[in-house]
CSV table of N, CA and C in Angstrom, one decimal:
chain,number,residue,atom,x,y,z
A,19,VAL,N,104.3,102.3,91.0
A,19,VAL,CA,104.3,102.8,89.6
A,19,VAL,C,103.3,103.8,89.5
A,20,LYS,N,102.1,103.7,90.1
A,20,LYS,CA,101.0,104.7,89.9
A,20,LYS,C,101.5,106.0,90.5
A,21,GLN,N,102.1,106.0,91.7
A,21,GLN,CA,102.6,107.2,92.3
A,21,GLN,C,103.7,107.9,91.5
A,22,ALA,N,104.6,107.1,90.9
A,22,ALA,CA,105.6,107.6,90.0
A,22,ALA,C,105.0,108.3,88.8
A,23,ARG,N,104.0,107.7,88.2
A,23,ARG,CA,103.3,108.3,87.1
A,23,ARG,C,102.6,109.6,87.5
A,24,LYS,N,102.0,109.6,88.6
A,24,LYS,CA,101.3,110.7,89.1
A,24,LYS,C,102.2,111.9,89.3
A,25,LEU,N,103.4,111.6,89.8
A,25,LEU,CA,104.4,112.7,90.1
A,25,LEU,C,105.3,113.0,89.0
A,26,ALA,N,105.2,112.3,87.9
A,26,ALA,CA,106.1,112.4,86.7
A,26,ALA,C,107.5,112.1,87.0
A,27,VAL,N,107.7,111.0,87.8
A,27,VAL,CA,109.0,110.6,88.1
A,27,VAL,C,109.3,109.3,87.3
A,28,GLU,N,110.5,109.3,86.7
A,28,GLU,CA,110.9,108.1,86.0
A,28,GLU,C,112.2,107.5,86.6
A,29,GLY,N,112.4,106.2,86.2
A,29,GLY,CA,113.6,105.5,86.8
A,29,GLY,C,113.2,104.1,87.0
A,30,SER,N,113.8,103.5,88.1
A,30,SER,CA,113.6,102.1,88.4
A,30,SER,C,113.7,101.8,89.9
A,31,VAL,N,113.1,100.7,90.3
A,31,VAL,CA,113.3,100.2,91.7
A,31,VAL,C,113.6,98.7,91.5
A,32,GLN,N,114.5,98.3,92.4
A,32,GLN,CA,115.0,96.9,92.3
A,32,GLN,C,115.2,96.4,93.7
A,33,GLN,N,114.7,95.2,94.0
A,33,GLN,CA,115.0,94.6,95.3
A,33,GLN,C,116.2,93.8,95.1
A,34,LEU,N,117.3,94.2,95.8
A,34,LEU,CA,118.6,93.5,95.6
A,34,LEU,C,118.7,92.2,96.4
A,35,ASP,N,118.1,92.2,97.6
A,35,ASP,CA,118.0,91.0,98.3
A,35,ASP,C,116.8,91.2,99.3
A,36,ALA,N,116.7,90.3,100.3
A,36,ALA,CA,115.6,90.4,101.2
A,36,ALA,C,115.5,91.7,102.0
A,37,THR,N,116.6,92.4,102.1
A,37,THR,CA,116.6,93.6,103.0
A,37,THR,C,117.0,94.9,102.3
A,38,ILE,N,117.4,94.8,101.0
A,38,ILE,CA,117.9,96.0,100.4
A,38,ILE,C,117.1,96.3,99.1
A,39,ILE,N,116.6,97.6,99.0
A,39,ILE,CA,115.8,98.1,97.9
A,39,ILE,C,116.6,99.2,97.3
A,40,ARG,N,116.8,99.2,96.0
A,40,ARG,CA,117.6,100.2,95.2
A,40,ARG,C,116.6,101.0,94.4
A,41,VAL,N,116.6,102.3,94.6
A,41,VAL,CA,115.7,103.2,93.8
A,41,VAL,C,116.5,104.2,93.1
A,42,VAL,N,116.3,104.3,91.7
A,42,VAL,CA,116.9,105.3,90.9
A,42,VAL,C,115.8,106.2,90.4
A,43,ALA,N,115.8,107.5,90.6
A,43,ALA,CA,114.7,108.3,90.3
A,43,ALA,C,115.1,109.6,89.7
A,44,CYS,N,114.3,110.1,88.7
A,44,CYS,CA,114.6,111.4,88.0
A,44,CYS,C,113.3,112.1,87.9
A,45,GLY,N,113.3,113.4,88.1
A,45,GLY,CA,112.1,114.2,88.0
A,45,GLY,C,112.4,115.5,88.7
A,46,ASN,N,111.5,116.4,88.8
A,46,ASN,CA,111.8,117.7,89.6
A,46,ASN,C,111.9,117.3,91.1
A,47,ARG,N,112.7,118.2,91.7
A,47,ARG,CA,113.1,117.9,93.1
A,47,ARG,C,111.9,117.5,94.0
A,48,GLU,N,110.8,118.3,94.0
A,48,GLU,CA,109.7,118.1,94.9
A,48,GLU,C,109.0,116.7,94.6
A,49,SER,N,108.9,116.4,93.3
A,49,SER,CA,108.3,115.1,92.9
A,49,SER,C,109.1,113.9,93.4
A,50,VAL,N,110.5,114.0,93.2
A,50,VAL,CA,111.3,112.9,93.6
A,50,VAL,C,111.3,112.8,95.1
A,51,GLU,N,111.3,113.9,95.9
A,51,GLU,CA,111.2,113.8,97.3
A,51,GLU,C,109.9,113.2,97.8
A,52,SER,N,108.8,113.6,97.2
A,52,SER,CA,107.5,113.0,97.5
A,52,SER,C,107.5,111.5,97.2
A,53,PHE,N,108.1,111.1,96.1
A,53,PHE,CA,108.1,109.7,95.7
A,53,PHE,C,108.9,108.9,96.6
A,54,VAL,N,110.1,109.4,97.0
A,54,VAL,CA,111.0,108.7,98.0
A,54,VAL,C,110.2,108.6,99.3
A,55,ASP,N,109.5,109.6,99.7
A,55,ASP,CA,108.7,109.5,101.0
A,55,ASP,C,107.7,108.4,100.9
A,56,THR,N,107.1,108.2,99.7
A,56,THR,CA,106.1,107.1,99.5
A,56,THR,C,106.8,105.8,99.6
A,57,ILE,N,108.0,105.6,99.0
A,57,ILE,CA,108.8,104.4,99.1
A,57,ILE,C,109.1,104.1,100.5
A,58,HIS,N,109.6,105.1,101.3
A,58,HIS,CA,109.9,104.8,102.7
A,58,HIS,C,108.7,104.4,103.5
A,59,ARG,N,107.5,105.0,103.3
A,59,ARG,CA,106.3,104.6,104.0
A,59,ARG,C,105.9,103.2,103.6
A,60,THR,N,106.1,102.8,102.4
A,60,THR,CA,105.7,101.5,101.9
A,60,THR,C,106.6,100.4,102.4
A,61,PHE,N,108.0,100.6,102.4
A,61,PHE,CA,108.9,99.6,102.7
A,61,PHE,C,109.7,99.8,104.0
A,62,ASP,N,109.4,100.8,104.8
A,62,ASP,CA,110.2,101.1,106.0
A,62,ASP,C,110.0,100.1,107.1
A,63,THR,N,110.9,99.2,107.3
A,63,THR,CA,111.0,98.3,108.4
A,63,THR,C,112.4,98.4,108.9
A,64,PRO,N,112.6,98.0,110.2
A,64,PRO,CA,114.0,98.0,110.7
A,64,PRO,C,114.9,97.1,109.9
A,65,ALA,N,114.4,96.1,109.2
A,65,ALA,CA,115.3,95.2,108.5
A,65,ALA,C,115.5,95.6,107.0
A,66,THR,N,114.9,96.7,106.6
A,66,THR,CA,115.0,97.1,105.2
A,66,THR,C,115.9,98.3,105.0
A,67,THR,N,116.8,98.3,104.1
A,67,THR,CA,117.7,99.4,103.7
A,67,THR,C,117.2,99.9,102.3
A,68,ILE,N,117.0,101.2,102.2
A,68,ILE,CA,116.5,101.7,100.9
A,68,ILE,C,117.6,102.6,100.4
A,69,LEU,N,118.2,102.2,99.3
A,69,LEU,CA,119.3,103.0,98.7
A,69,LEU,C,118.6,103.9,97.6
A,70,VAL,N,118.7,105.2,97.7
A,70,VAL,CA,118.1,106.1,96.8
A,70,VAL,C,119.2,106.8,96.0
A,71,GLU,N,119.1,106.7,94.6
A,71,GLU,CA,120.1,107.3,93.8
A,71,GLU,C,119.4,108.3,92.8
A,72,PRO,N,119.4,109.6,93.1
A,72,PRO,CA,118.9,110.5,92.1
A,72,PRO,C,119.8,110.5,90.9
A,73,PHE,N,119.4,110.8,89.8
A,73,PHE,CA,120.3,110.9,88.6
A,73,PHE,C,119.9,112.0,87.7
A,74,LEU,N,121.0,112.4,87.0
A,74,LEU,CA,120.7,113.4,85.9
A,74,LEU,C,120.2,112.7,84.7
A,75,LYS,N,119.6,113.3,83.8
A,75,LYS,CA,118.9,112.7,82.7
A,75,LYS,C,120.0,112.2,81.7
A,76,ASP,N,120.7,111.2,82.0
A,76,ASP,CA,121.7,110.6,81.1
A,76,ASP,C,121.2,109.3,80.5
A,77,ARG,N,120.1,108.8,81.0
A,77,ARG,CA,119.6,107.5,80.5
A,77,ARG,C,118.2,107.9,80.0
A,78,ASP,N,117.7,107.1,79.1
A,78,ASP,CA,116.3,107.3,78.6
A,78,ASP,C,115.4,106.3,79.2
A,79,TYR,N,114.6,106.7,80.2
A,79,TYR,CA,113.6,105.8,80.8
A,79,TYR,C,112.3,105.9,80.1
A,80,ARG,N,112.2,106.7,79.0
A,80,ARG,CA,111.0,106.9,78.2
A,80,ARG,C,109.8,107.3,79.0
A,81,GLY,N,110.1,108.1,80.1
A,81,GLY,CA,109.0,108.7,80.9
A,81,GLY,C,108.2,107.7,81.7
A,82,VAL,N,108.8,106.6,82.0
A,82,VAL,CA,108.2,105.6,82.9
A,82,VAL,C,109.0,105.2,84.1
A,83,PHE,N,108.4,104.6,85.0
A,83,PHE,CA,109.1,104.0,86.2
A,83,PHE,C,109.0,102.5,86.1
A,84,ARG,N,110.1,101.8,86.2
A,84,ARG,CA,110.1,100.4,86.1
A,84,ARG,C,110.4,99.7,87.4
A,85,ILE,N,109.8,98.5,87.6
A,85,ILE,CA,110.2,97.6,88.7
A,85,ILE,C,111.0,96.5,88.1
A,86,ILE,N,112.2,96.3,88.6
A,86,ILE,CA,113.1,95.3,88.1
A,86,ILE,C,113.0,94.1,89.0
A,87,GLU,N,112.7,93.0,88.5
A,87,GLU,CA,112.6,91.8,89.3
A,87,GLU,C,113.8,90.9,89.1
C-alpha cells in the first residue's frame, strides 16, 4: 500500500487462493509498471501466479489502493 501511494497507483490486490494473487491497478504507465515490479519482487515464487489487470478509470477507487482479504 505504501508503494502504491508513493507511485499514485490506485486499485486493489486480492489473494484468490494459496498460489494466485490478482492485482488491478490504475495510474500512469511508468507508475503501474514500477508497482507491478514491486509486486513481483515481493511475491515471486515458483508456486505463485500473479494476475495483473490494468484498467481504465471506470471505477472510483478514490485515489487509494486496497488489499482485499
